[in-house]
XYZ file of C-alpha atoms in Angstrom:
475
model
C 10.770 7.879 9.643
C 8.637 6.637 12.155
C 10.873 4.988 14.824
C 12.336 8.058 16.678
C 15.749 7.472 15.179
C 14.324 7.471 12.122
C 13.249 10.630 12.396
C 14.080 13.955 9.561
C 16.417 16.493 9.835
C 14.637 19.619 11.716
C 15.933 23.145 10.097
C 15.171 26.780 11.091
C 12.696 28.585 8.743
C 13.344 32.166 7.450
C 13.205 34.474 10.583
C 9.746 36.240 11.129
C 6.826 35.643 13.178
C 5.410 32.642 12.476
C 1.903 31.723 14.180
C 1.137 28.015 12.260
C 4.103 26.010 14.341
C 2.965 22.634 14.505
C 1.377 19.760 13.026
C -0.401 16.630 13.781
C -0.713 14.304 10.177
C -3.692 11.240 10.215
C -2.990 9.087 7.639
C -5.656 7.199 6.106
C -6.095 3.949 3.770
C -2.857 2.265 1.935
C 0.737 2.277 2.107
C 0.925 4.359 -1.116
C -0.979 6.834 0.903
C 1.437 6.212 3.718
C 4.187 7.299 1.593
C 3.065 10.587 0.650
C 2.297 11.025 4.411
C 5.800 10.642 5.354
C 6.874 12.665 2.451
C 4.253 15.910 4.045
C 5.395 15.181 7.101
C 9.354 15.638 6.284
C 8.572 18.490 3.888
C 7.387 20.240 7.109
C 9.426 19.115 9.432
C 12.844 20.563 7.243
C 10.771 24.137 7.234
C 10.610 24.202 10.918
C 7.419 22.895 11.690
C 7.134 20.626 14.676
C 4.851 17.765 14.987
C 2.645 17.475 17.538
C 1.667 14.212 19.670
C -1.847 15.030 20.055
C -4.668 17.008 17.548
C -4.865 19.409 20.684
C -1.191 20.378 20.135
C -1.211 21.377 16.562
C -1.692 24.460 15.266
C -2.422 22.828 11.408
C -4.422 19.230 11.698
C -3.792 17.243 8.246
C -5.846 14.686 7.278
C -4.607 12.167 4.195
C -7.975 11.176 2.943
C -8.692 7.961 1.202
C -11.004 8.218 -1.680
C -10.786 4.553 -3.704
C -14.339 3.635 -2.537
C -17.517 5.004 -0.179
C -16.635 2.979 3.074
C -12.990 4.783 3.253
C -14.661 7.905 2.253
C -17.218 7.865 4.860
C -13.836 7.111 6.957
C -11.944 9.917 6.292
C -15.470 12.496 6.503
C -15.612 10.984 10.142
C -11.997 11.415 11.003
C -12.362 14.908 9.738
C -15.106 16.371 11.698
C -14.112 14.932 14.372
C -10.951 17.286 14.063
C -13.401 20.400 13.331
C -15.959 19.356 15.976
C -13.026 20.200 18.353
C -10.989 22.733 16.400
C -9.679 25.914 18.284
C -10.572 29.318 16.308
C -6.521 29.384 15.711
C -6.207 26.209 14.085
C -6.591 25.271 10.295
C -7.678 21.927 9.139
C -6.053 20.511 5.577
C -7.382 17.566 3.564
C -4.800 15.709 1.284
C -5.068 13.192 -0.278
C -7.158 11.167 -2.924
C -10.793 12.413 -1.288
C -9.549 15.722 -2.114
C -7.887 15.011 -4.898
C -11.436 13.254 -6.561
C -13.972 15.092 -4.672
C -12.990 18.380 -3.003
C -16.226 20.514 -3.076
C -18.081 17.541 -2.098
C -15.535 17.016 0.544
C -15.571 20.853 1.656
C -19.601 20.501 1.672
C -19.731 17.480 3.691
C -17.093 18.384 6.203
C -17.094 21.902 6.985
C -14.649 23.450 8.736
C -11.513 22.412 6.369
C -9.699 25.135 5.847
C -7.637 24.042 2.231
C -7.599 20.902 0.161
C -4.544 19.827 -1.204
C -4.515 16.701 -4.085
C -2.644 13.238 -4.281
C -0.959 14.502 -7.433
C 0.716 17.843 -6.066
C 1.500 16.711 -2.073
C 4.625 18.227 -2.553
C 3.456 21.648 -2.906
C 2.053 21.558 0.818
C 4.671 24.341 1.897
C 2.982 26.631 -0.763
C -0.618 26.104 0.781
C 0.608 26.096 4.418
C 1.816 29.537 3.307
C -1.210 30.828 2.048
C -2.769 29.936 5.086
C -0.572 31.517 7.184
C -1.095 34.950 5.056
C -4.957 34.456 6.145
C -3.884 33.179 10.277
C -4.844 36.682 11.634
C -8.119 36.578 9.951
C -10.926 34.610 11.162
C -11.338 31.533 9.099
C -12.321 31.656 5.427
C -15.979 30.924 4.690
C -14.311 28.832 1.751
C -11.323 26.824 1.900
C -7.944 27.370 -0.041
C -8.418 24.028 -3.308
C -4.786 23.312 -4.253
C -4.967 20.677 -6.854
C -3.589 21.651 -9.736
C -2.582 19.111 -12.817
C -0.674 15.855 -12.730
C 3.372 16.243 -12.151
C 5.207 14.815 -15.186
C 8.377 12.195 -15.116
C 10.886 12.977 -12.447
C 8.654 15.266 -10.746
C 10.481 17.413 -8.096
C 9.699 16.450 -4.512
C 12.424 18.417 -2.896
C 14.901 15.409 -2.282
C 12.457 14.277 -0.364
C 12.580 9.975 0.675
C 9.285 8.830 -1.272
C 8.789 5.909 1.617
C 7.417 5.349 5.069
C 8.616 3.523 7.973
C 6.165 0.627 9.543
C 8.564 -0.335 12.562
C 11.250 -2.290 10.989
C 9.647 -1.793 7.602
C 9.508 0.516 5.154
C 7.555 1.090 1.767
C 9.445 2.367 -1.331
C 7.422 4.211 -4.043
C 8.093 3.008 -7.548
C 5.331 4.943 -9.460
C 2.269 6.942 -9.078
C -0.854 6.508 -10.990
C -2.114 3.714 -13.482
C -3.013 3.135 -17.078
C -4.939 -0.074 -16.503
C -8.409 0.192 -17.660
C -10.182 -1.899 -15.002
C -14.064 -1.001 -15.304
C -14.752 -0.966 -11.844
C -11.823 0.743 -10.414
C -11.544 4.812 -10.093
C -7.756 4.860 -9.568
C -6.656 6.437 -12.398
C -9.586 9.131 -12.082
C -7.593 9.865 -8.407
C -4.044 9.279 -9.381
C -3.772 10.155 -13.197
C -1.853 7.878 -15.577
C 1.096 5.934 -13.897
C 4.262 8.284 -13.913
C 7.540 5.759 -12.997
C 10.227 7.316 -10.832
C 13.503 7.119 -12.249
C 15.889 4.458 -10.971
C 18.566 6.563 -9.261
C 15.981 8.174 -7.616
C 14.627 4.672 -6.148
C 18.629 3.396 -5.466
C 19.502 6.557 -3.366
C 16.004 6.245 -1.239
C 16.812 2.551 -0.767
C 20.364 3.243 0.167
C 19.093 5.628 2.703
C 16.083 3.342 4.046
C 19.792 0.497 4.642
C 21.874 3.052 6.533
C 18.937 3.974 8.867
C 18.458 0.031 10.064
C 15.710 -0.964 8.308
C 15.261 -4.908 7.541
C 12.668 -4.971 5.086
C 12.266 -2.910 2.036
C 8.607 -3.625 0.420
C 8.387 -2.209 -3.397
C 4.649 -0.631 -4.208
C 3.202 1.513 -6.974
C -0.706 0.959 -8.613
C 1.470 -2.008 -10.085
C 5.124 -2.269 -9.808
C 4.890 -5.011 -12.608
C 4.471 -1.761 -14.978
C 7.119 -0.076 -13.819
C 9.294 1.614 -16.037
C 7.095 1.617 -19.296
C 7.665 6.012 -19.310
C 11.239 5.343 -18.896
C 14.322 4.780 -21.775
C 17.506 4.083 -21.482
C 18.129 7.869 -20.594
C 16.930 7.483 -17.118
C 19.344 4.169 -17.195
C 16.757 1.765 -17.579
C 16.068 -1.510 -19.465
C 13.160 -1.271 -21.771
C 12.538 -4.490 -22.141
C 13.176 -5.551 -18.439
C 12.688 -2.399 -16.409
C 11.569 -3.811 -13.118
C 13.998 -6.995 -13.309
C 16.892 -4.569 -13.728
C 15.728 -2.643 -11.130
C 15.615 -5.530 -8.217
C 19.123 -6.350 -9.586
C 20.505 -2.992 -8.831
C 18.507 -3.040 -5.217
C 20.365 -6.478 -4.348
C 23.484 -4.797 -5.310
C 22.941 -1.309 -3.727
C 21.644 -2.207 -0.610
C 23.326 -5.952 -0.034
C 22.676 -5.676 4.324
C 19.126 -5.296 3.388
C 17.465 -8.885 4.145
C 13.869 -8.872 2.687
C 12.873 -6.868 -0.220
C 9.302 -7.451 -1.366
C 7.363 -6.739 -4.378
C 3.973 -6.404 -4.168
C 0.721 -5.242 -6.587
C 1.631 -7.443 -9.662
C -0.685 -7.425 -12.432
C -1.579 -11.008 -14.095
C 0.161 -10.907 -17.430
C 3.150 -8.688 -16.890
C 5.082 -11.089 -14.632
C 7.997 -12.525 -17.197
C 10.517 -15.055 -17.165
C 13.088 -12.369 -16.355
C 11.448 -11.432 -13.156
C 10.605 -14.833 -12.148
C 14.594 -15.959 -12.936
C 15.842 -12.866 -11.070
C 13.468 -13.701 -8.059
C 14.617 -16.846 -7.791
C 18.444 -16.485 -7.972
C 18.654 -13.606 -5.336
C 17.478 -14.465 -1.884
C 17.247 -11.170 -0.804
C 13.918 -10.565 -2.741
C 11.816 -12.625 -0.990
C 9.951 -15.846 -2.661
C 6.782 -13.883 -2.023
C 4.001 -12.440 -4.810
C 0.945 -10.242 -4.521
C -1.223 -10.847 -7.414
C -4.770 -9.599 -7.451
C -6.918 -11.324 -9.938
C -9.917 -10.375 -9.396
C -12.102 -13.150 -10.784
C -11.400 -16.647 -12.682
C -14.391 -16.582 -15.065
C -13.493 -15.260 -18.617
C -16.437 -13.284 -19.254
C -16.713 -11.836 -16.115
C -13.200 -10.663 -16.122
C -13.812 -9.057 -19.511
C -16.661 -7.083 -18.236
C -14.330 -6.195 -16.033
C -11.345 -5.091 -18.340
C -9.296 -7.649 -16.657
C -6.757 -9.752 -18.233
C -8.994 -12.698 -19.300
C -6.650 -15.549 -20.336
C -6.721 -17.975 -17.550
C -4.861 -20.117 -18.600
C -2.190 -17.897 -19.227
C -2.375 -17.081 -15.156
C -1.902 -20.823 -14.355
C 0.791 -21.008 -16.467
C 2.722 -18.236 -14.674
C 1.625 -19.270 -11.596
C 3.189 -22.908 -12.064
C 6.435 -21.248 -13.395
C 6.824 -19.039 -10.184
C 6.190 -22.207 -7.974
C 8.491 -24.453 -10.492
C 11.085 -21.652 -9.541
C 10.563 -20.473 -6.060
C 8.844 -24.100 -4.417
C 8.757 -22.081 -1.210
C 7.095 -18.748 -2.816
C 3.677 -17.704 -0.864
C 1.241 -16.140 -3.746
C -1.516 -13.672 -2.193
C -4.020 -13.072 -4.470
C -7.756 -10.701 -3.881
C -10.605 -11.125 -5.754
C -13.978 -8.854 -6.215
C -17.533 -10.694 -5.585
C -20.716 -9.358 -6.477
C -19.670 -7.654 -9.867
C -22.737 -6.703 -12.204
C -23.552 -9.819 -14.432
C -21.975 -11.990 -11.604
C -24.171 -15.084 -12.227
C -23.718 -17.942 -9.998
C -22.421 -19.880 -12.833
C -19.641 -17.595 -12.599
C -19.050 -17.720 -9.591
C -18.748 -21.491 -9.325
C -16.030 -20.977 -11.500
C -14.328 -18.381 -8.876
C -14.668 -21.315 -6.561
C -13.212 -24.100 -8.176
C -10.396 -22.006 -9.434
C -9.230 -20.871 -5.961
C -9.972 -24.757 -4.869
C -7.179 -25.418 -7.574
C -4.561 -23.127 -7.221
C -4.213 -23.419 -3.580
C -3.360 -19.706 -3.084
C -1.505 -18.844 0.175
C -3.045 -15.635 1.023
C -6.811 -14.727 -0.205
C -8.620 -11.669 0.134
C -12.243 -11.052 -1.178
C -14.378 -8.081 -1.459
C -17.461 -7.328 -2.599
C -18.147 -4.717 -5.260
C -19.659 -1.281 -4.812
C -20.154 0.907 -7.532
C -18.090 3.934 -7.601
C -19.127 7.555 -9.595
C -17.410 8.107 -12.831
C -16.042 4.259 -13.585
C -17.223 2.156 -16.552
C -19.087 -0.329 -14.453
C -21.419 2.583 -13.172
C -22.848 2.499 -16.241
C -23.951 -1.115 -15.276
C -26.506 -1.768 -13.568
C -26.050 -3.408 -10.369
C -27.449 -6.009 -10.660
C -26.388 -8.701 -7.436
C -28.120 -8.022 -4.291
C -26.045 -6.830 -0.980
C -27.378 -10.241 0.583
C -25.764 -12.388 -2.506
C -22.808 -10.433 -2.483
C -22.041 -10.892 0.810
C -22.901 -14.661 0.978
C -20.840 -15.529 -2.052
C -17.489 -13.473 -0.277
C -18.431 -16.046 2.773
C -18.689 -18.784 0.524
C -15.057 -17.971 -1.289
C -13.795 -17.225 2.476
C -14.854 -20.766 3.583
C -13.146 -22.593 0.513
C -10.035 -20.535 1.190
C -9.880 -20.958 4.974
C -8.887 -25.113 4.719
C -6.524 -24.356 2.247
C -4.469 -22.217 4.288
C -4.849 -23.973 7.401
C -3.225 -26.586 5.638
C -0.112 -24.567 4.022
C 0.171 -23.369 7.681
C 0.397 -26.974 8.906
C 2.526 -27.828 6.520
C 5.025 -25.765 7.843
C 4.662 -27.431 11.731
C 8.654 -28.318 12.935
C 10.289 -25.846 10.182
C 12.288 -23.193 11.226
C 11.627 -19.395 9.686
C 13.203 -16.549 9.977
C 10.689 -13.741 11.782
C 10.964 -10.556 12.143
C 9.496 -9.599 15.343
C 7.196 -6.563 15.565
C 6.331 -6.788 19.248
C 6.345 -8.238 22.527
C 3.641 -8.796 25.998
C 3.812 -10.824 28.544
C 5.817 -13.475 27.439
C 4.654 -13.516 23.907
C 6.538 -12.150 20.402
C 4.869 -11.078 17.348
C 6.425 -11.169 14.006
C 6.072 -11.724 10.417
C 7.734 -14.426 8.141
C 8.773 -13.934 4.538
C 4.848 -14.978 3.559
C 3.871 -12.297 5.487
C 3.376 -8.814 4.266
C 2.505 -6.108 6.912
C -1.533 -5.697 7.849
C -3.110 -7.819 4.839
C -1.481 -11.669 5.661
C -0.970 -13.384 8.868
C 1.323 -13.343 11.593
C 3.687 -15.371 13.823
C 3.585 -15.711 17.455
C 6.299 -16.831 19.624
C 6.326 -18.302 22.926
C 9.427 -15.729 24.496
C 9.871 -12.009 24.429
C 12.617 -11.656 21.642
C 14.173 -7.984 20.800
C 11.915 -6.210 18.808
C 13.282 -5.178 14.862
C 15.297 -7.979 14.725
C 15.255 -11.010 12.104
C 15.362 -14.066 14.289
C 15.189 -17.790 13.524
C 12.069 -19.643 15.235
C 10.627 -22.971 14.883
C 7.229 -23.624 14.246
C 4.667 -26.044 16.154
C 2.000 -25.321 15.797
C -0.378 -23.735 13.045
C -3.933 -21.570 12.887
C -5.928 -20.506 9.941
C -4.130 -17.637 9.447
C -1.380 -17.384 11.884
C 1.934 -19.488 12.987
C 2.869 -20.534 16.689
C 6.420 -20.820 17.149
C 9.322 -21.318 19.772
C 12.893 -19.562 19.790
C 16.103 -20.814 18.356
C 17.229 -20.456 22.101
C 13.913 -22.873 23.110
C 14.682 -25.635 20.564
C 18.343 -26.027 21.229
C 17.396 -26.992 24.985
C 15.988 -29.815 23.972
């Protein structure tokens, strides 16, 4: 899993002339995404398939699409035909993914070239479809492509023994759950993904025991929203009905002890108890670190939105994590620009964030998307307002986490470092999540994949400047 070492198990397919051998596999847009990549990739890679290191190479050129709004569309249509723009007569072009999975003929139209479409929900069948178009490879291509997307998978869907996670250096992400059942009026995930469908906890302890005997030092925990986990499951599949995803980091800590950093991330406001906060705090292997998109702060905005709308019930839980876990880091994201946005409202947004002091903020703007409850809204916040309000909410932010930063100037982290140049380190901290927070720089090349102590002096906006364990004990 991708580190070299990491790599799966190559096995010989069934003897005959095969003429699809290789792959190359873009994967576009989240870590969810990321997973299923890794989980194509292996499924080929145990039939015999090898992967290629450039498009060139590859006799099949697959293409995870994003689909969650236009701007990672428009993303994956321009990854795509640049593959067909250059495509060999021999080759076949495949897009997975949710693109495919919410808008395949519109996908096919836009792009052409693709050769088959496979959907988010049935990734697992991409063996099946690679067949099909191997039945066709001494044809010339199809005028229209093979659609493979048939219905949802139910509970303890089969995926072959395949690891449902992906490797990010010394990182790796471990599926929980696919799909969601929120109702969010703005957000077309459950259009994409279906309803959320929880894996069942063995399932999740063996992959984790895996991801521990191949090295890894960080296990990060994602679904739509892990806080939901386990609401499909009884105590058949071995779970706790009333504590599901407590019960579940309790059995992590126990199955995979050599593990240092396991992080949960895409909590919903509401669903984080006292159980999870208690079993946070007492283990320090899950890391004193919470991603908890909001959204907004004004009431009636949020219920526009469909949004948990009890703010007060979000500062509560917010001051019981923090009364728990004084160290934790909360990231938060919230959406600007929503129809009926006024900028009464969004006052409010500001003088919220101003009093929680989040750690990590994130801010988008809205853009309608095909199909949601909000497109029946009209839109009614210009691009220009939109845009200046998500400045705005950046420039309240940006003070507040220069100052956590600061406040951490002559304490020693642990970082695990991601990367070296001339002279320098890069790593992450426990408030760091791969991508979407900051980053730690250190003044000495230290091994790369290893969790290493460092003091910090000196701090940025966003990012840390540190020195060694080896530079501080000089002095």
């Amino acid at each position: 899993m991708g580190a070299e070492r990491r790599g799966p198990t190559t096995v010989a397919r069934h003897e005959r002339d095969y003429l699809l051998k290789s792959f190359y596999l873009i994967s576009l847009g989240c870590p969810k995404n990321l997973v299923d990549s890794e989980g194509i990739a292996t499924l080929l890679q145990r039939a015999g398939y090898e992967p290629a290191a450039v498009p060139g190479e590859a006799d099949l050129l697959i293409v995870n699409t994003c689909g969650f709004i236009e701007p990672a569309r428009e993303e994956s249509r321009a990854v795509l035909r640049d593959l067909a723009a250059s495509k060999r007569p021999e080759q076949r072009i495949i897009a997975a993914g949710c693109y495919s999975e919410r808008y395949p003929r519109e996908l096919a139209d836009e792009v052409p070239g693709i050769d088959a479409l496979i959907g988010t929900r049935r990734w697992m069948d991409i063996l099946d479809l690679v067949e099909q178009l191997e039945g066709r490879e001494k044809q010339p291509p199809p005028a229209q492509p093979v659609y493979h997307l048939p219905e949802a998978p139910t509970v303890g869907q089969d995926t072959r023994g395949v690891i449902r996670a992906a490797a990010q250096g010394a990182s790796a992400y471990l599926k929980l759950a696919d799909g969601c059942r929120r109702a969010c009026a703005f957000c077309a995930i459950p259009l994409i993904k279906g309803p959320a469908v929880s894996r069942p906890p063995e399932d999740i302890l063996r992959d984790a025991r895996r991801l521990a005997d191949l090295g890894f030092q960080e296990i990060i925990l994602i679904a739509q929203d892990t806080t939901d986990y386990g609401h499909d499951l009884d105590v058949e599949h071995g779970v706790d009905e009333q504590h599901p995803l407590a019960t579940l980091l309790e059995s992590l800590v126990e199955r995979v002890p050599e593990v240092p950093w396991i992080r949960l991330m895409y909590a919903y406001p509401g669903q984080i108890t006292e159980r999870l906060i208690a079993t946070m705090a007492r283990h320090p292997q899950v890391l004193p670190y919470v991603d908890l998109p909001l959204q907004h702060a004004d009431p009636d905005l949020l219920r526009r939105m469909r949004r948990p709308a009890n703010v007060n019930r979000v500062r509560d839980t917010i001051g019981s994590l923090r009364d728990a876990m004084p160290e934790i880091a909360i990231r938060t994201t919230f959406l600007v620009g929503y129809p009926g946005e006024t900028e009464e409202a969004f006052q409010t947004l500001l003088e919220f964030v101003e009093e929680m002091r989040f750690d990590r903020v994130g801010v988008f703007t809205y853009s309608e998307e095909e199909g949601t409850p909000a497109a029946e809204l009209e839109d009614d916040v210009p691009a220009e307002v939109k845009e200046d309000r998500r400045e705005r909410l950046m420039a309240v932010q940006q003070p507040i986490s220069l100052g956590k930063n600061q406040e951490l100037v002559g304490e020693t982290l642990d970082v695990l470092i991601e990367g070296q140049d001339e002279g320098l380190s890069v790593g992450r901290s426990y408030r760091d999540a791969p991508e979407v927070d900051g980053l730690v720089l250190v003044q000495e090349e230290l091994p790369i994949e290893e969790l290493l102590p460092v003091r910090v002096v000196a701090a940025m906006t966003y990012d840390l400047i540190a020195e060694s364990s080896s530079q501080f004990e000089d002095r």
